[in-house]
């Protein structure tokens, strides 16, 4: 005789083993296999990482410049720790989240990724990440002015072009600062979000802005006169 209880348990166990969050585990393993194969297409054999040369090749296949902000967004999505290098674990994290196991799928995922990053809550995480990602040496806490200008243009100009253009112009012509730290970097975003531009009528130097922004506002007002 058939033990219906045991049969029911066996079926339940089979379903549990076969499905993970509603996706067949065999399909999941195949997807990871394809993600890994894609990684090793670009990875350096000696380091088992995708290095700067591999990233450039990846970008050429994606048909985007390696300086495109979407590559920085991709690094953010993967949680990459070192500029210019993607590890296998980082790659898996990003590709699984984007449901991309091929170049064509990764291309199609870019618009959704851009929308995700530019949402206010996510941008508050992405913006400081962009700064940390550019710290190319261990224990480094600042980025050079030319790098800061390029990064500002990359991550902020889409939303705040007039402010960013003026800020970059100021940074390039001033002589007091050679590097930018995280506090100053975050101050730039706060300035763009909070200060009426170009009137600056709600800028209050007593609100504990970084000194560089006090100087920037003073420079702006002087240039208008």
Short mmCIF file of C-alpha atoms in Angstrom, two decimals:
data_model
loop_
_atom_site.label_atom_id
_atom_site.label_comp_id
_atom_site.label_asym_id
_atom_site.label_seq_id
_atom_site.Cartn_x
_atom_site.Cartn_y
_atom_site.Cartn_z
CA UNK A 1 0.00 0.00 0.00
CA UNK A 2 1.05 3.57 -0.64
CA UNK A 3 1.82 5.59 2.46
CA UNK A 4 0.18 8.85 1.46
CA UNK A 5 1.89 10.78 4.26
CA UNK A 6 5.36 9.62 3.17
CA UNK A 7 4.49 10.31 -0.47
CA UNK A 8 3.35 13.81 0.43
CA UNK A 9 6.59 14.42 2.37
CA UNK A 10 8.70 13.14 -0.51
CA UNK A 11 6.96 15.44 -2.96
CA UNK A 12 7.37 18.36 -0.57
CA UNK A 13 11.08 17.64 -0.15
CA UNK A 14 11.54 17.33 -3.90
CA UNK A 15 9.89 20.69 -4.46
CA UNK A 16 12.04 22.26 -1.75
CA UNK A 17 15.21 20.87 -3.30
CA UNK A 18 14.19 21.79 -6.81
CA UNK A 19 13.09 25.35 -6.15
CA UNK A 20 14.81 28.21 -4.41
CA UNK A 21 12.63 31.31 -4.01
CA UNK A 22 10.46 30.07 -6.87
CA UNK A 23 13.39 29.49 -9.25
CA UNK A 24 14.58 25.96 -10.12
CA UNK A 25 17.99 25.40 -8.53
CA UNK A 26 19.21 23.76 -11.74
CA UNK A 27 18.35 26.96 -13.61
CA UNK A 28 20.07 29.03 -10.92
CA UNK A 29 23.26 26.96 -11.17
CA UNK A 30 23.20 27.30 -14.97
CA UNK A 31 22.79 31.05 -14.63
CA UNK A 32 25.75 31.27 -12.24
CA UNK A 33 27.77 29.12 -14.63
CA UNK A 34 27.04 31.57 -17.46
CA UNK A 35 27.84 34.53 -15.19
CA UNK A 36 31.18 32.91 -14.30
CA UNK A 37 31.96 32.16 -17.95
CA UNK A 38 31.31 35.80 -18.80
CA UNK A 39 33.63 36.85 -15.97
CA UNK A 40 36.50 34.68 -17.22
CA UNK A 41 36.07 36.13 -20.71
CA UNK A 42 37.51 39.36 -19.29
CA UNK A 43 39.50 38.18 -16.25
CA UNK A 44 43.28 38.17 -16.15
CA UNK A 45 44.49 34.60 -15.85
CA UNK A 46 47.20 35.30 -13.28
CA UNK A 47 45.13 37.39 -10.86
CA UNK A 48 41.68 35.85 -11.44
CA UNK A 49 40.26 39.36 -11.49
CA UNK A 50 39.00 41.64 -14.22
CA UNK A 51 41.75 44.26 -14.32
CA UNK A 52 41.76 47.70 -16.03
CA UNK A 53 42.59 46.12 -19.40
CA UNK A 54 39.75 43.64 -19.00
CA UNK A 55 37.35 46.44 -18.05
CA UNK A 56 38.30 48.34 -21.20
CA UNK A 57 37.55 45.23 -23.27
CA UNK A 58 34.25 44.80 -21.43
CA UNK A 59 33.37 48.43 -22.14
CA UNK A 60 34.15 48.01 -25.83
CA UNK A 61 31.77 45.03 -25.96
CA UNK A 62 29.14 47.05 -24.10
CA UNK A 63 29.78 49.91 -26.54
CA UNK A 64 30.30 52.47 -23.77
CA UNK A 65 33.45 54.47 -22.88
CA UNK A 66 35.27 53.20 -19.79
CA UNK A 67 34.74 56.70 -18.33
CA UNK A 68 30.94 56.41 -18.68
CA UNK A 69 29.08 56.92 -15.40
CA UNK A 70 27.24 53.63 -16.00
CA UNK A 71 30.49 51.74 -15.43
CA UNK A 72 30.82 53.47 -12.06
CA UNK A 73 27.20 52.58 -11.34
CA UNK A 74 27.98 48.98 -12.26
CA UNK A 75 30.91 48.98 -9.82
CA UNK A 76 28.54 50.32 -7.13
CA UNK A 77 26.00 47.60 -7.88
CA UNK A 78 28.72 44.96 -7.56
CA UNK A 79 30.08 46.52 -4.36
CA UNK A 80 33.57 46.78 -5.85
CA UNK A 81 36.23 47.80 -3.36
CA UNK A 82 39.22 48.54 -5.59
CA UNK A 83 39.14 50.95 -8.51
CA UNK A 84 39.69 49.25 -11.85
CA UNK A 85 39.30 45.68 -10.56
CA UNK A 86 36.31 43.33 -10.39
CA UNK A 87 36.57 40.13 -8.34
CA UNK A 88 34.51 37.04 -9.12
CA UNK A 89 32.38 37.47 -5.98
CA UNK A 90 31.72 41.12 -6.82
CA UNK A 91 30.85 40.17 -10.40
CA UNK A 92 28.42 37.48 -9.26
CA UNK A 93 26.74 39.88 -6.84
CA UNK A 94 26.15 42.49 -9.52
CA UNK A 95 25.19 40.19 -12.37
CA UNK A 96 22.72 38.20 -10.26
CA UNK A 97 21.11 41.42 -9.04
CA UNK A 98 20.86 42.70 -12.62
CA UNK A 99 19.77 39.28 -13.95
CA UNK A 100 22.51 39.57 -16.55
CA UNK A 101 24.44 36.49 -17.67
CA UNK A 102 25.40 37.85 -21.09
CA UNK A 103 26.62 41.09 -22.63
CA UNK A 104 23.26 41.67 -24.34
CA UNK A 105 21.41 41.30 -21.02
CA UNK A 106 23.87 43.60 -19.28
CA UNK A 107 23.31 46.24 -21.96
CA UNK A 108 19.55 45.96 -21.47
CA UNK A 109 19.99 46.28 -17.68
CA UNK A 110 21.70 49.68 -17.89
CA UNK A 111 18.55 51.87 -18.11
CA UNK A 112 17.08 50.19 -15.03
CA UNK A 113 20.42 50.53 -13.21
CA UNK A 114 20.55 54.26 -13.98
CA UNK A 115 17.00 54.68 -12.66
CA UNK A 116 17.92 52.76 -9.51
CA UNK A 117 21.04 54.82 -8.78
CA UNK A 118 19.39 58.17 -9.42
CA UNK A 119 16.60 57.52 -6.93
CA UNK A 120 17.27 59.83 -4.01
CA UNK A 121 17.75 57.11 -1.38
CA UNK A 122 20.21 55.17 -3.54
CA UNK A 123 22.05 58.26 -4.75
CA UNK A 124 22.84 59.13 -1.13
CA UNK A 125 24.80 55.87 -1.05
CA UNK A 126 26.22 56.04 -4.59
CA UNK A 127 27.62 59.58 -4.27
CA UNK A 128 30.03 58.88 -1.35
CA UNK A 129 30.81 55.47 -2.88
CA UNK A 130 32.06 57.25 -6.02
CA UNK A 131 34.49 59.22 -3.85
CA UNK A 132 35.74 56.15 -1.95
CA UNK A 133 36.13 54.23 -5.21
CA UNK A 134 38.56 56.89 -6.44
CA UNK A 135 40.83 56.50 -3.40
CA UNK A 136 43.44 54.48 -5.24
CA UNK A 137 45.77 53.86 -2.30
CA UNK A 138 45.17 52.25 1.10
CA UNK A 139 44.51 54.76 3.89
CA UNK A 140 44.18 57.57 1.35
CA UNK A 141 41.47 60.02 2.42
CA UNK A 142 41.54 62.71 -0.28
CA UNK A 143 41.36 62.96 -4.05
CA UNK A 144 43.26 65.48 -6.14
CA UNK A 145 41.42 68.50 -7.55
CA UNK A 146 41.58 67.33 -11.21
CA UNK A 147 40.10 63.95 -10.20
CA UNK A 148 37.41 65.67 -8.11
CA UNK A 149 36.45 67.84 -11.09
CA UNK A 150 36.13 64.82 -13.38
CA UNK A 151 34.11 62.96 -10.76
CA UNK A 152 31.77 65.89 -10.11
CA UNK A 153 31.09 66.15 -13.81
CA UNK A 154 30.47 62.42 -13.99
CA UNK A 155 28.09 61.96 -11.05
CA UNK A 156 26.41 65.34 -10.49
CA UNK A 157 26.21 67.21 -13.78
CA UNK A 158 23.16 65.31 -15.01
CA UNK A 159 21.09 66.63 -12.10
CA UNK A 160 22.84 69.91 -11.29
CA UNK A 161 24.71 71.03 -14.41
CA UNK A 162 24.73 74.84 -13.74
CA UNK A 163 26.06 74.40 -10.19
CA UNK A 164 28.61 71.78 -11.22
CA UNK A 165 29.95 73.89 -14.07
CA UNK A 166 30.52 76.84 -11.74
CA UNK A 167 32.01 74.65 -9.02
CA UNK A 168 34.44 72.98 -11.42
CA UNK A 169 35.44 76.37 -12.79
CA UNK A 170 36.13 77.58 -9.25
CA UNK A 171 38.12 74.49 -8.29
CA UNK A 172 40.29 74.77 -11.38
CA UNK A 173 41.13 78.44 -10.81
CA UNK A 174 41.56 78.59 -7.01
CA UNK A 175 45.00 77.96 -5.48
CA UNK A 176 44.17 77.23 -1.86
CA UNK A 177 43.09 73.59 -2.17
CA UNK A 178 45.08 70.79 -3.82
CA UNK A 179 42.85 67.92 -2.69
CA UNK A 180 39.24 67.28 -1.65
CA UNK A 181 38.21 65.22 1.39
CA UNK A 182 34.95 63.37 2.04
CA UNK A 183 33.45 66.16 4.17
CA UNK A 184 33.98 68.66 1.36
CA UNK A 185 32.71 66.16 -1.21
CA UNK A 186 29.48 65.61 0.72
CA UNK A 187 29.17 69.37 1.15
CA UNK A 188 29.04 69.77 -2.63
CA UNK A 189 25.98 67.51 -2.82
CA UNK A 190 24.29 69.26 0.09
CA UNK A 191 24.93 72.62 -1.58
CA UNK A 192 23.33 71.44 -4.83
CA UNK A 193 20.32 70.00 -3.00
CA UNK A 194 19.66 72.87 -0.60
CA UNK A 195 20.87 76.18 -2.03
CA UNK A 196 18.84 78.28 -4.45
CA UNK A 197 20.91 78.72 -7.57
CA UNK A 198 22.02 81.07 -8.99
CA UNK A 199 20.58 83.54 -6.45
CA UNK A 200 22.28 81.88 -3.42
CA UNK A 201 19.79 83.86 -1.32
CA UNK A 202 19.41 81.09 1.27
CA UNK A 203 23.12 80.38 1.73
CA UNK A 204 24.12 81.02 5.33
CA UNK A 205 27.82 80.72 6.15
CA UNK A 206 26.91 80.20 9.82
CA UNK A 207 25.34 76.82 9.02
CA UNK A 208 28.67 75.00 9.32
CA UNK A 209 29.39 74.57 5.64
CA UNK A 210 32.89 73.38 4.71
CA UNK A 211 35.12 76.43 4.31
CA UNK A 212 35.69 75.60 0.65
CA UNK A 213 31.98 76.27 0.00
CA UNK A 214 32.10 79.60 1.84
CA UNK A 215 34.97 80.52 -0.46
CA UNK A 216 33.09 79.23 -3.50
CA UNK A 217 30.03 81.36 -2.69
CA UNK A 218 32.23 84.39 -2.08
CA UNK A 219 33.91 83.78 -5.45
CA UNK A 220 30.53 83.43 -7.18
CA UNK A 221 29.23 86.68 -5.73
CA UNK A 222 32.44 88.51 -6.60
CA UNK A 223 32.35 87.21 -10.17
CA UNK A 224 28.78 88.48 -10.57
CA UNK A 225 29.90 91.97 -9.58
#
